[in-house]
PDB file of C-alpha atoms in Angstrom:
ATOM      1  CA  MET A 198     -21.747  15.218  -2.835  1.00 49.00           C
ATOM      2  CA  PRO A 199     -20.922  11.823  -4.495  1.00 47.00           C
ATOM      3  CA  VAL A 200     -17.566  13.250  -5.609  1.00 42.00           C
ATOM      4  CA  LEU A 201     -16.813  14.489  -2.073  1.00 44.00           C
ATOM      5  CA  PHE A 202     -17.749  11.083  -0.630  1.00 43.00           C
ATOM      6  CA  ALA A 203     -15.432   9.330  -3.096  1.00 44.00           C
ATOM      7  CA  GLN A 204     -12.581  11.687  -2.158  1.00 46.00           C
ATOM      8  CA  ILE A 205     -13.143  11.024   1.547  1.00 43.00           C
ATOM      9  CA  GLN A 206     -13.059   7.268   0.898  1.00 48.00           C
ATOM     10  CA  GLU A 207      -9.812   7.617  -1.073  1.00 46.00           C
ATOM     11  CA  VAL A 208      -8.154   9.629   1.712  1.00 43.00           C
ATOM     12  CA  SER A 209      -9.393   7.135   4.301  1.00 48.00           C
ATOM     13  CA  GLY A 210      -7.958   4.227   2.320  1.00 49.00           C
ATOM     14  CA  ALA A 211      -4.605   5.984   1.937  1.00 45.00           C
ATOM     15  CA  SER A 212      -4.530   6.759   5.665  1.00 45.00           C
ATOM     16  CA  LYS A 213      -5.124   3.120   6.545  1.00 48.00           C
ATOM     17  CA  ARG A 214      -2.297   1.989   4.258  1.00 45.00           C
ATOM     18  CA  LEU A 215       0.054   4.595   5.746  1.00 40.00           C
ATOM     19  CA  LEU A 216      -0.868   3.557   9.285  1.00 44.00           C
ATOM     20  CA  HIS A 217      -0.205  -0.085   8.406  1.00 46.00           C
ATOM     21  CA  ILE A 218       3.274   0.828   7.120  1.00 41.00           C
ATOM     22  CA  VAL A 219       4.087   2.978  10.161  1.00 39.00           C
ATOM     23  CA  GLU A 220       3.068   0.202  12.552  1.00 47.00           C
ATOM     24  CA  GLN A 221       5.387  -2.364  10.956  1.00 47.00           C
ATOM     25  CA  PRO A 222       8.649  -3.161  12.792  1.00 50.00           C
ATOM     26  CA  THR A 223      11.668  -1.278  11.443  1.00 50.00           C
ATOM     27  CA  GLU A 224      13.575  -3.357   8.901  1.00 53.00           C
ATOM     28  CA  GLN A 225      17.263  -3.876   9.611  1.00 55.00           C
ATOM     29  CA  LYS A 226      19.227  -2.722   6.577  1.00 57.00           C
ATOM     30  CA  ASN A 227      22.780  -2.826   7.935  1.00 62.00           C
ATOM     31  CA  LYS A 228      23.221  -6.592   7.793  1.00 67.00           C
ATOM     32  CA  PRO A 229      26.152  -8.034   5.826  1.00 69.00           C
ATOM     33  CA  VAL A 230      25.695  -9.081   2.205  1.00 74.00           C
ATOM     34  CA  ILE A 231      24.978 -12.801   1.921  1.00 81.00           C
ATOM     35  CA  ASP A 232      27.117 -14.976  -0.332  1.00 81.00           C
ATOM     36  CA  ILE A 233      24.791 -17.237  -2.336  1.00 85.00           C
ATOM     37  CA  HIS A 234      25.974 -20.727  -3.258  1.00 84.00           C
ATOM     38  CA  PRO A 235      24.947 -21.579  -6.858  1.00 82.00           C
ATOM     39  CA  ASP A 236      23.416 -24.889  -5.729  1.00 86.00           C
ATOM     40  CA  ALA A 237      21.547 -23.433  -2.748  1.00 92.00           C
ATOM     41  CA  VAL A 238      17.865 -24.313  -2.381  1.00 95.00           C
ATOM     42  CA  PRO A 239      15.890 -21.150  -3.299  1.00 96.00           C
ATOM     43  CA  ILE A 240      13.026 -21.553  -0.818  1.00 97.00           C
ATOM     44  CA  GLU A 241      12.510 -23.727   2.246  1.00 98.00           C
ATOM     45  CA  PHE A 242       9.746 -23.586   4.849  1.00 98.00           C
ATOM     46  CA  LYS A 243      10.585 -25.522   8.029  1.00 97.00           C
ATOM     47  CA  ASN A 244       7.762 -26.069  10.507  1.00 97.00           C
ATOM     48  CA  VAL A 245       6.338 -22.591   9.866  1.00 97.00           C
ATOM     49  CA  SER A 246       3.357 -21.426  11.915  1.00 97.00           C
ATOM     50  CA  PHE A 247       2.012 -17.884  11.940  1.00 96.00           C
ATOM     51  CA  ALA A 248      -0.796 -15.767  13.350  1.00 94.00           C
ATOM     52  CA  TYR A 249      -1.608 -12.150  12.624  1.00 92.00           C
ATOM     53  CA  GLU A 250      -1.728  -9.971  15.742  1.00 86.00           C
ATOM     54  CA  ASP A 251      -4.454 -11.033  18.191  1.00 81.00           C
ATOM     55  CA  GLN A 252      -5.828 -13.602  15.739  1.00 86.00           C
ATOM     56  CA  ALA A 253      -5.897 -17.367  15.428  1.00 88.00           C
ATOM     57  CA  LYS A 254      -3.103 -19.124  13.530  1.00 92.00           C
ATOM     58  CA  VAL A 255      -3.397 -18.944   9.764  1.00 95.00           C
ATOM     59  CA  LEU A 256      -0.448 -21.307   9.168  1.00 97.00           C
ATOM     60  CA  ASN A 257       0.223 -24.487  11.131  1.00 96.00           C
ATOM     61  CA  HIS A 258       3.517 -26.392  10.819  1.00 96.00           C
ATOM     62  CA  VAL A 259       4.014 -25.792   7.090  1.00 97.00           C
ATOM     63  CA  ASN A 260       6.939 -27.630   5.502  1.00 98.00           C
ATOM     64  CA  PHE A 261       8.050 -27.619   1.868  1.00 98.00           C
ATOM     65  CA  VAL A 262      11.117 -27.140  -0.331  1.00 98.00           C
ATOM     66  CA  LEU A 263      11.120 -25.364  -3.689  1.00 98.00           C
ATOM     67  CA  GLN A 264      14.087 -26.339  -5.839  1.00 97.00           C
ATOM     68  CA  LYS A 265      15.743 -24.164  -8.487  1.00 95.00           C
ATOM     69  CA  ASN A 266      13.689 -23.573 -11.659  1.00 95.00           C
ATOM     70  CA  LYS A 267      10.784 -25.646 -10.355  1.00 96.00           C
ATOM     71  CA  ILE A 268       7.156 -24.596  -9.953  1.00 96.00           C
ATOM     72  CA  ILE A 269       5.091 -25.162  -6.825  1.00 98.00           C
ATOM     73  CA  ALA A 270       1.387 -24.325  -7.014  1.00 97.00           C
ATOM     74  CA  LEU A 271      -0.565 -23.499  -3.861  1.00 97.00           C
ATOM     75  CA  VAL A 272      -4.204 -24.564  -3.960  1.00 96.00           C
ATOM     76  CA  GLY A 273      -6.924 -24.313  -1.336  1.00 93.00           C
ATOM     77  CA  THR A 274     -10.098 -22.617  -0.267  1.00 88.00           C
ATOM     78  CA  SER A 275     -10.221 -18.941   0.672  1.00 88.00           C
ATOM     79  CA  GLY A 276      -8.510 -18.317   4.019  1.00 89.00           C
ATOM     80  CA  SER A 277      -6.423 -21.495   3.921  1.00 92.00           C
ATOM     81  CA  GLY A 278      -3.133 -19.565   4.251  1.00 93.00           C
ATOM     82  CA  LYS A 279      -1.919 -19.307   0.657  1.00 95.00           C
ATOM     83  CA  SER A 280      -1.465 -15.524   0.592  1.00 94.00           C
ATOM     84  CA  THR A 281       0.209 -15.541   4.014  1.00 95.00           C
ATOM     85  CA  ILE A 282       2.945 -17.820   2.663  1.00 97.00           C
ATOM     86  CA  LEU A 283       3.799 -15.266  -0.021  1.00 95.00           C
ATOM     87  CA  LYS A 284       3.646 -12.342   2.423  1.00 94.00           C
ATOM     88  CA  LEU A 285       6.002 -14.028   4.894  1.00 95.00           C
ATOM     89  CA  LEU A 286       8.434 -14.900   2.131  1.00 94.00           C
ATOM     90  CA  CYS A 287       8.533 -11.240   1.063  1.00 92.00           C
ATOM     91  CA  GLY A 288       9.299 -10.217   4.645  1.00 90.00           C
ATOM     92  CA  PHE A 289       6.104  -8.192   5.009  1.00 90.00           C
ATOM     93  CA  TYR A 290       5.678  -9.610   8.524  1.00 91.00           C
ATOM     94  CA  GLN A 291       8.351 -10.530  11.043  1.00 88.00           C
ATOM     95  CA  MET A 292       8.299 -14.000  12.548  1.00 88.00           C
ATOM     96  CA  LYS A 293       9.106 -15.070  16.086  1.00 88.00           C
ATOM     97  CA  GLU A 294      11.634 -17.803  16.821  1.00 87.00           C
ATOM     98  CA  GLU A 295       8.866 -20.200  17.781  1.00 90.00           C
ATOM     99  CA  ASP A 296       7.172 -19.636  14.397  1.00 93.00           C
ATOM    100  CA  GLY A 297       9.618 -21.911  12.577  1.00 95.00           C
ATOM    101  CA  CYS A 298      12.084 -20.957   9.862  1.00 96.00           C
ATOM    102  CA  ILE A 299      11.891 -19.696   6.288  1.00 97.00           C
ATOM    103  CA  LYS A 300      15.120 -19.954   4.313  1.00 96.00           C
ATOM    104  CA  LEU A 301      16.027 -18.123   1.128  1.00 96.00           C
ATOM    105  CA  PHE A 302      18.981 -19.720  -0.663  1.00 96.00           C
ATOM    106  CA  GLY A 303      19.870 -21.577   2.531  1.00 94.00           C
ATOM    107  CA  HIS A 304      19.812 -18.542   4.834  1.00 94.00           C
ATOM    108  CA  PRO A 305      17.008 -17.709   7.311  1.00 94.00           C
ATOM    109  CA  LEU A 306      15.116 -14.553   6.392  1.00 93.00           C
ATOM    110  CA  GLN A 307      16.291 -12.963   9.658  1.00 91.00           C
ATOM    111  CA  GLU A 308      19.873 -12.951   8.319  1.00 92.00           C
ATOM    112  CA  TRP A 309      18.969 -11.010   5.196  1.00 91.00           C
ATOM    113  CA  ASN A 310      19.203  -7.317   4.574  1.00 89.00           C
ATOM    114  CA  ALA A 311      15.609  -6.560   3.522  1.00 86.00           C
ATOM    115  CA  ALA A 312      16.552  -4.568   0.432  1.00 87.00           C
ATOM    116  CA  GLU A 313      19.036  -7.197  -0.739  1.00 90.00           C
ATOM    117  CA  MET A 314      16.566 -10.024  -0.127  1.00 91.00           C
ATOM    118  CA  ARG A 315      13.928  -8.440  -2.336  1.00 89.00           C
ATOM    119  CA  THR A 316      16.320  -8.183  -5.275  1.00 91.00           C
ATOM    120  CA  TYR A 317      15.949 -11.961  -5.540  1.00 94.00           C
ATOM    121  CA  LEU A 318      12.139 -11.839  -5.552  1.00 95.00           C
ATOM    122  CA  SER A 319       9.541 -10.580  -8.005  1.00 93.00           C
ATOM    123  CA  LEU A 320       5.969 -10.404  -6.741  1.00 92.00           C
ATOM    124  CA  VAL A 321       2.935 -10.225  -9.015  1.00 90.00           C
ATOM    125  CA  SER A 322      -0.137 -10.126  -6.808  1.00 87.00           C
ATOM    126  CA  GLN A 323      -3.839  -9.682  -7.435  1.00 83.00           C
ATOM    127  CA  ASP A 324      -3.881  -6.375  -5.569  1.00 81.00           C
ATOM    128  CA  ILE A 325      -1.498  -4.560  -7.899  1.00 85.00           C
ATOM    129  CA  TYR A 326      -0.252  -1.217  -6.658  1.00 84.00           C
ATOM    130  CA  LEU A 327       0.743   1.331  -9.268  1.00 89.00           C
ATOM    131  CA  PHE A 328       2.332   4.571  -8.131  1.00 90.00           C
ATOM    132  CA  PRO A 329       0.863   7.908  -9.285  1.00 91.00           C
ATOM    133  CA  VAL A 330       3.827   8.448 -11.609  1.00 93.00           C
ATOM    134  CA  SER A 331       4.484   7.610 -15.266  1.00 95.00           C
ATOM    135  CA  ILE A 332       3.956   4.132 -16.671  1.00 96.00           C
ATOM    136  CA  ALA A 333       7.679   3.946 -17.487  1.00 97.00           C
ATOM    137  CA  GLU A 334       8.548   4.664 -13.853  1.00 96.00           C
ATOM    138  CA  ASN A 335       6.057   2.039 -12.672  1.00 95.00           C
ATOM    139  CA  ILE A 336       7.595  -0.607 -14.922  1.00 96.00           C
ATOM    140  CA  SER A 337      11.145   0.266 -13.830  1.00 96.00           C
ATOM    141  CA  TYR A 338      10.273   0.310 -10.108  1.00 91.00           C
ATOM    142  CA  GLY A 339      12.350  -2.827  -9.463  1.00 84.00           C
ATOM    143  CA  ARG A 340      15.218  -1.586 -11.664  1.00 91.00           C
ATOM    144  CA  ILE A 341      15.446   2.181 -11.596  1.00 90.00           C
ATOM    145  CA  ASP A 342      18.627   2.132 -13.711  1.00 93.00           C
ATOM    146  CA  ALA A 343      16.855   0.504 -16.669  1.00 95.00           C
ATOM    147  CA  SER A 344      17.091   2.216 -20.044  1.00 97.00           C
ATOM    148  CA  ARG A 345      14.022   3.227 -22.050  1.00 97.00           C
ATOM    149  CA  ASP A 346      14.782   0.465 -24.576  1.00 98.00           C
ATOM    150  CA  GLU A 347      14.807  -2.125 -21.771  1.00 97.00           C
ATOM    151  CA  ILE A 348      11.507  -0.798 -20.400  1.00 97.00           C
ATOM    152  CA  ILE A 349       9.881  -0.978 -23.830  1.00 97.00           C
ATOM    153  CA  ALA A 350      11.242  -4.494 -24.438  1.00 97.00           C
ATOM    154  CA  ALA A 351       9.750  -5.689 -21.132  1.00 96.00           C
ATOM    155  CA  ALA A 352       6.418  -4.055 -21.965  1.00 96.00           C
ATOM    156  CA  LYS A 353       6.351  -5.726 -25.377  1.00 95.00           C
ATOM    157  CA  THR A 354       7.017  -9.127 -23.835  1.00 94.00           C
ATOM    158  CA  ALA A 355       4.224  -8.504 -21.318  1.00 92.00           C
ATOM    159  CA  ASN A 356       1.796  -7.581 -24.120  1.00 93.00           C
ATOM    160  CA  ALA A 357       1.569  -4.055 -22.702  1.00 95.00           C
ATOM    161  CA  HIS A 358       3.346  -1.962 -25.347  1.00 97.00           C
ATOM    162  CA  ASN A 359       0.421  -1.553 -27.746  1.00 95.00           C
ATOM    163  CA  PHE A 360      -2.069  -0.222 -25.204  1.00 95.00           C
ATOM    164  CA  ILE A 361       0.602   2.023 -23.656  1.00 96.00           C
ATOM    165  CA  MET A 362       1.268   3.628 -27.039  1.00 96.00           C
ATOM    166  CA  GLU A 363      -2.458   4.356 -27.399  1.00 95.00           C
ATOM    167  CA  LEU A 364      -2.471   6.411 -24.174  1.00 93.00           C
ATOM    168  CA  PRO A 365      -2.249  10.227 -24.431  1.00 90.00           C
ATOM    169  CA  ASP A 366       1.429  10.442 -23.418  1.00 93.00           C
ATOM    170  CA  GLY A 367       2.536   6.882 -24.076  1.00 95.00           C
ATOM    171  CA  TYR A 368       5.099   5.728 -21.519  1.00 96.00           C
ATOM    172  CA  GLU A 369       5.008   9.146 -19.861  1.00 96.00           C
ATOM    173  CA  THR A 370       1.286   8.853 -19.094  1.00 94.00           C
ATOM    174  CA  ILE A 371       0.679   9.422 -15.379  1.00 92.00           C
ATOM    175  CA  VAL A 372      -1.520   6.766 -13.792  1.00 88.00           C
ATOM    176  CA  GLY A 373      -3.756   7.494 -10.819  1.00 73.00           C
ATOM    177  CA  GLU A 374      -3.278   5.845  -7.441  1.00 64.00           C
ATOM    178  CA  HIS A 375      -3.796   2.082  -7.805  1.00 57.00           C
ATOM    179  CA  GLY A 376      -3.805   2.643 -11.580  1.00 62.00           C
ATOM    180  CA  SER A 377      -7.295   4.121 -11.547  1.00 63.00           C
ATOM    181  CA  ARG A 378      -6.945   5.378 -15.127  1.00 76.00           C
ATOM    182  CA  ILE A 379      -6.328   1.979 -16.717  1.00 86.00           C
ATOM    183  CA  SER A 380      -8.166  -1.349 -16.770  1.00 86.00           C
ATOM    184  CA  GLY A 381      -7.542  -4.407 -14.617  1.00 84.00           C
ATOM    185  CA  GLY A 382      -5.968  -6.344 -17.474  1.00 85.00           C
ATOM    186  CA  GLN A 383      -3.686  -3.419 -18.292  1.00 90.00           C
ATOM    187  CA  LYS A 384      -2.549  -3.157 -14.666  1.00 90.00           C
ATOM    188  CA  GLN A 385      -1.751  -6.877 -14.670  1.00 88.00           C
ATOM    189  CA  ARG A 386       0.398  -6.496 -17.777  1.00 92.00           C
ATOM    190  CA  ILE A 387       2.286  -3.521 -16.323  1.00 94.00           C
ATOM    191  CA  ALA A 388       3.011  -5.585 -13.193  1.00 92.00           C
ATOM    192  CA  ILE A 389       4.241  -8.467 -15.352  1.00 92.00           C
ATOM    193  CA  ALA A 390       6.439  -6.071 -17.357  1.00 95.00           C
ATOM    194  CA  ARG A 391       7.894  -4.895 -14.038  1.00 95.00           C
ATOM    195  CA  ALA A 392       8.723  -8.508 -13.105  1.00 94.00           C
ATOM    196  CA  ILE A 393      10.240  -9.200 -16.535  1.00 94.00           C
ATOM    197  CA  LEU A 394      12.452  -6.113 -16.314  1.00 96.00           C
ATOM    198  CA  LYS A 395      13.553  -6.884 -12.757  1.00 95.00           C
ATOM    199  CA  ASN A 396      14.475 -10.428 -13.840  1.00 93.00           C
ATOM    200  CA  ALA A 397      14.699 -11.794 -10.296  1.00 94.00           C
ATOM    201  CA  PRO A 398      15.431 -15.544 -10.026  1.00 95.00           C
ATOM    202  CA  ILE A 399      12.304 -16.198  -7.921  1.00 96.00           C
ATOM    203  CA  LEU A 400       8.776 -15.305  -9.013  1.00 95.00           C
ATOM    204  CA  LEU A 401       5.970 -15.124  -6.468  1.00 95.00           C
ATOM    205  CA  LEU A 402       2.643 -15.053  -8.253  1.00 93.00           C
ATOM    206  CA  ASP A 403      -0.964 -14.769  -7.192  1.00 90.00           C
ATOM    207  CA  GLU A 404      -2.850 -15.458 -10.407  1.00 84.00           C
ATOM    208  CA  PRO A 405      -5.512 -12.876 -11.260  1.00 73.00           C
ATOM    209  CA  THR A 406      -9.099 -13.926 -10.631  1.00 63.00           C
ATOM    210  CA  SER A 407     -10.693 -10.554 -11.352  1.00 59.00           C
ATOM    211  CA  ALA A 408     -13.101 -10.571 -14.276  1.00 58.00           C
ATOM    212  CA  LEU A 409     -11.210  -9.819 -17.492  1.00 68.00           C
ATOM    213  CA  ASP A 410     -12.601  -9.871 -20.995  1.00 72.00           C
ATOM    214  CA  THR A 411     -11.504 -12.822 -23.120  1.00 75.00           C
ATOM    215  CA  GLN A 412      -8.862 -10.884 -25.048  1.00 79.00           C
ATOM    216  CA  SER A 413      -7.315  -9.326 -21.913  1.00 78.00           C
ATOM    217  CA  GLU A 414      -7.255 -12.688 -20.139  1.00 80.00           C
ATOM    218  CA  ALA A 415      -5.455 -14.296 -23.087  1.00 84.00           C
ATOM    219  CA  LEU A 416      -2.854 -11.501 -23.200  1.00 86.00           C
ATOM    220  CA  VAL A 417      -2.257 -11.686 -19.433  1.00 84.00           C
ATOM    221  CA  GLN A 418      -1.958 -15.475 -19.501  1.00 85.00           C
ATOM    222  CA  GLU A 419       0.523 -15.392 -22.385  1.00 88.00           C
ATOM    223  CA  ALA A 420       2.657 -12.856 -20.510  1.00 88.00           C
ATOM    224  CA  LEU A 421       2.536 -14.927 -17.320  1.00 87.00           C
ATOM    225  CA  GLU A 422       3.651 -18.049 -19.158  1.00 87.00           C
ATOM    226  CA  TYR A 423       6.678 -16.155 -20.461  1.00 88.00           C
ATOM    227  CA  VAL A 424       7.721 -14.715 -17.106  1.00 88.00           C
ATOM    228  CA  MET A 425       7.456 -18.172 -15.472  1.00 90.00           C
ATOM    229  CA  GLU A 426       9.883 -19.801 -17.927  1.00 88.00           C
ATOM    230  CA  ASN A 427      13.267 -20.887 -16.519  1.00 90.00           C
ATOM    231  CA  ARG A 428      12.471 -19.409 -13.146  1.00 93.00           C
ATOM    232  CA  THR A 429      11.779 -20.650  -9.626  1.00 97.00           C
ATOM    233  CA  VAL A 430       8.057 -20.062  -9.160  1.00 96.00           C
ATOM    234  CA  LEU A 431       5.728 -20.173  -6.167  1.00 97.00           C
ATOM    235  CA  VAL A 432       2.221 -19.519  -7.439  1.00 96.00           C
ATOM    236  CA  ILE A 433      -1.202 -19.278  -5.849  1.00 94.00           C
ATOM    237  CA  ALA A 434      -2.936 -21.045  -8.699  1.00 91.00           C
ATOM    238  CA  HIS A 435      -6.462 -20.282  -9.828  1.00 88.00           C
ATOM    239  CA  ARG A 436      -6.172 -21.772 -13.323  1.00 87.00           C
ATOM    240  CA  LEU A 437      -6.132 -25.480 -14.072  1.00 89.00           C
ATOM    241  CA  SER A 438      -3.508 -25.005 -16.797  1.00 87.00           C
ATOM    242  CA  THR A 439      -1.075 -23.546 -14.232  1.00 89.00           C
ATOM    243  CA  ILE A 440      -1.714 -26.388 -11.791  1.00 93.00           C
ATOM    244  CA  LYS A 441      -1.018 -28.973 -14.481  1.00 93.00           C
ATOM    245  CA  GLU A 442       2.286 -27.266 -15.337  1.00 92.00           C
ATOM    246  CA  ALA A 443       3.450 -27.282 -11.695  1.00 95.00           C
ATOM    247  CA  ASP A 444       6.119 -29.741 -10.600  1.00 97.00           C
ATOM    248  CA  GLU A 445       4.304 -30.046  -7.272  1.00 98.00           C
ATOM    249  CA  VAL A 446       0.909 -28.941  -5.986  1.00 98.00           C
ATOM    250  CA  LEU A 447       0.455 -28.183  -2.276  1.00 98.00           C
ATOM    251  CA  VAL A 448      -3.138 -28.347  -1.053  1.00 97.00           C
ATOM    252  CA  LEU A 449      -3.813 -26.171   1.993  1.00 97.00           C
ATOM    253  CA  ASP A 450      -6.700 -26.414   4.417  1.00 96.00           C
ATOM    254  CA  GLN A 451      -6.969 -24.301   7.579  1.00 94.00           C
ATOM    255  CA  GLY A 452      -3.289 -23.382   7.416  1.00 96.00           C
ATOM    256  CA  ARG A 453      -1.958 -26.907   6.945  1.00 97.00           C
ATOM    257  CA  ILE A 454      -0.616 -28.738   3.907  1.00 98.00           C
ATOM    258  CA  VAL A 455      -3.002 -31.679   3.757  1.00 97.00           C
ATOM    259  CA  GLU A 456      -2.009 -33.095   0.358  1.00 97.00           C
ATOM    260  CA  SER A 457       0.887 -32.780  -2.070  1.00 97.00           C
ATOM    261  CA  GLY A 458       1.767 -34.199  -5.459  1.00 97.00           C
ATOM    262  CA  THR A 459       1.154 -33.600  -9.144  1.00 97.00           C
ATOM    263  CA  HIS A 460      -2.292 -32.892 -10.564  1.00 96.00           C
ATOM    264  CA  GLU A 461      -2.732 -36.528 -11.610  1.00 96.00           C
ATOM    265  CA  GLN A 462      -1.443 -37.927  -8.306  1.00 97.00           C
ATOM    266  CA  LEU A 463      -3.793 -35.717  -6.292  1.00 96.00           C
ATOM    267  CA  LEU A 464      -6.814 -36.667  -8.374  1.00 96.00           C
ATOM    268  CA  ALA A 465      -5.996 -40.330  -7.749  1.00 96.00           C
ATOM    269  CA  GLN A 466      -5.970 -39.718  -3.970  1.00 95.00           C
ATOM    270  CA  ASN A 467      -9.643 -38.734  -4.174  1.00 94.00           C
ATOM    271  CA  GLY A 468      -9.222 -36.266  -1.293  1.00 95.00           C
ATOM    272  CA  LEU A 469      -9.658 -32.513  -0.876  1.00 95.00           C
ATOM    273  CA  TYR A 470      -7.948 -31.658  -4.169  1.00 96.00           C
ATOM    274  CA  SER A 471     -10.229 -34.027  -6.041  1.00 94.00           C
ATOM    275  CA  ARG A 472     -13.260 -32.348  -4.483  1.00 93.00           C
ATOM    276  CA  LEU A 473     -11.917 -28.870  -5.322  1.00 92.00           C
ATOM    277  CA  TYR A 474     -11.251 -30.010  -8.870  1.00 92.00           C
ATOM    278  CA  LYS A 475     -14.789 -31.287  -9.345  1.00 89.00           C
ATOM    279  CA  LYS A 476     -16.238 -28.124  -7.839  1.00 85.00           C
ATOM    280  CA  ARG A 477     -13.977 -25.495  -9.395  1.00 79.00           C
ATOM    281  CA  PHE A 478     -11.940 -26.784 -12.306  1.00 77.00           C
ATOM    282  CA  ILE A 479     -13.881 -29.429 -14.217  1.00 72.00           C
ATOM    283  CA  THR A 480     -15.927 -26.791 -16.073  1.00 64.00           C
ATOM    284  CA  GLU A 481     -12.705 -25.008 -17.038  1.00 61.00           C
ATOM    285  CA  GLU A 482     -11.186 -28.245 -18.328  1.00 62.00           C
ATOM    286  CA  ASN A 483     -14.271 -29.006 -20.415  1.00 60.00           C
ATOM    287  CA  ALA A 484     -14.117 -25.495 -21.874  1.00 53.00           C
ATOM    288  CA  GLU A 485     -10.450 -25.984 -22.785  1.00 54.00           C
ATOM    289  CA  MET A 486     -11.286 -29.284 -24.501  1.00 51.00           C
ATOM    290  CA  VAL A 487     -13.986 -27.559 -26.554  1.00 44.00           C
ATOM    291  CA  LYS A 488     -11.488 -24.849 -27.573  1.00 45.00           C
ATOM    292  CA  GLU A 489      -8.905 -27.458 -28.608  1.00 47.00           C
ATOM    293  CA  GLU A 490     -11.488 -29.323 -30.692  1.00 48.00           C
ATOM    294  CA  ALA A 491     -12.520 -26.070 -32.380  1.00 43.00           C
ATOM    295  CA  TYR A 492      -8.904 -25.196 -33.179  1.00 39.00           C
ATOM    296  CA  SER A 493      -8.367 -28.725 -34.517  1.00 45.00           C
ATOM    297  CA  CYS A 494     -11.371 -28.447 -36.825  1.00 45.00           C
ATOM    298  CA  LEU A 495     -10.184 -25.073 -38.124  1.00 39.00           C
ATOM    299  CA  SER A 496      -6.667 -26.366 -38.797  1.00 44.00           C
ATOM    300  CA  GLU A 497      -8.040 -29.370 -40.710  1.00 48.00           C
ATOM    301  CA  LYS A 498      -9.943 -26.998 -42.979  1.00 47.00           C
TER     302      LYS A 498
END
């Protein structure tokens, strides 16, 4: 009976996802190819507001510009609109004219062919979807023409190669739906390998908050740091180290950007970010200081 119940739940979940896809507006794929100017601004939100169907607005007049090879970190409480920003940028939901304008390399999203647009974006989210195919096919999802050597190189960079080689069939191991046969940290590293192989100029990242053991967390973080190098990055930041590395931090509250600046500038404002820092990040910073002192003592010996 427990097995039957689990199977029913799995089918129900799959049905809901399929229904969600079917209900989405049809994407227009016959639009002309867009000529990108090398100096074009990668991402621009102009007075963007948005509400999911029959719900209150989750974004209210959001404005920001993300320049080439810069990092913007989105910070805020749960439900403040951070994930919606990433979803809109990926074109998962269509906007109305009165919702404002999102531009990718100077062109409104409405002008883009959906398939072409997504070649410029790599998304690494918390809710990682792995297809029930081989690990190699999952890694090459964004670049189906990739060679096996390229797939392995991406996996090595993402700290995924070693655990893949320990699986029964290595890169040909079939994963279950949602990657049910591998751990959370392993799924994260496969998703990062996928982003590395795709090599899109823009990385959209929702940092993992799921509980990982210390070793897995370190491997995931190292891989993330690599994939963020020399790239335009919009990240929903859950780690203080990521926030400190950002060129700009946007603090969201109830769908609005209420503060912006660097980590140090925002702390000096003594506003919402400062309160979030004291509540959420100060323990993390103290832990990092203890680690640094321990490493320093070891190196002196």
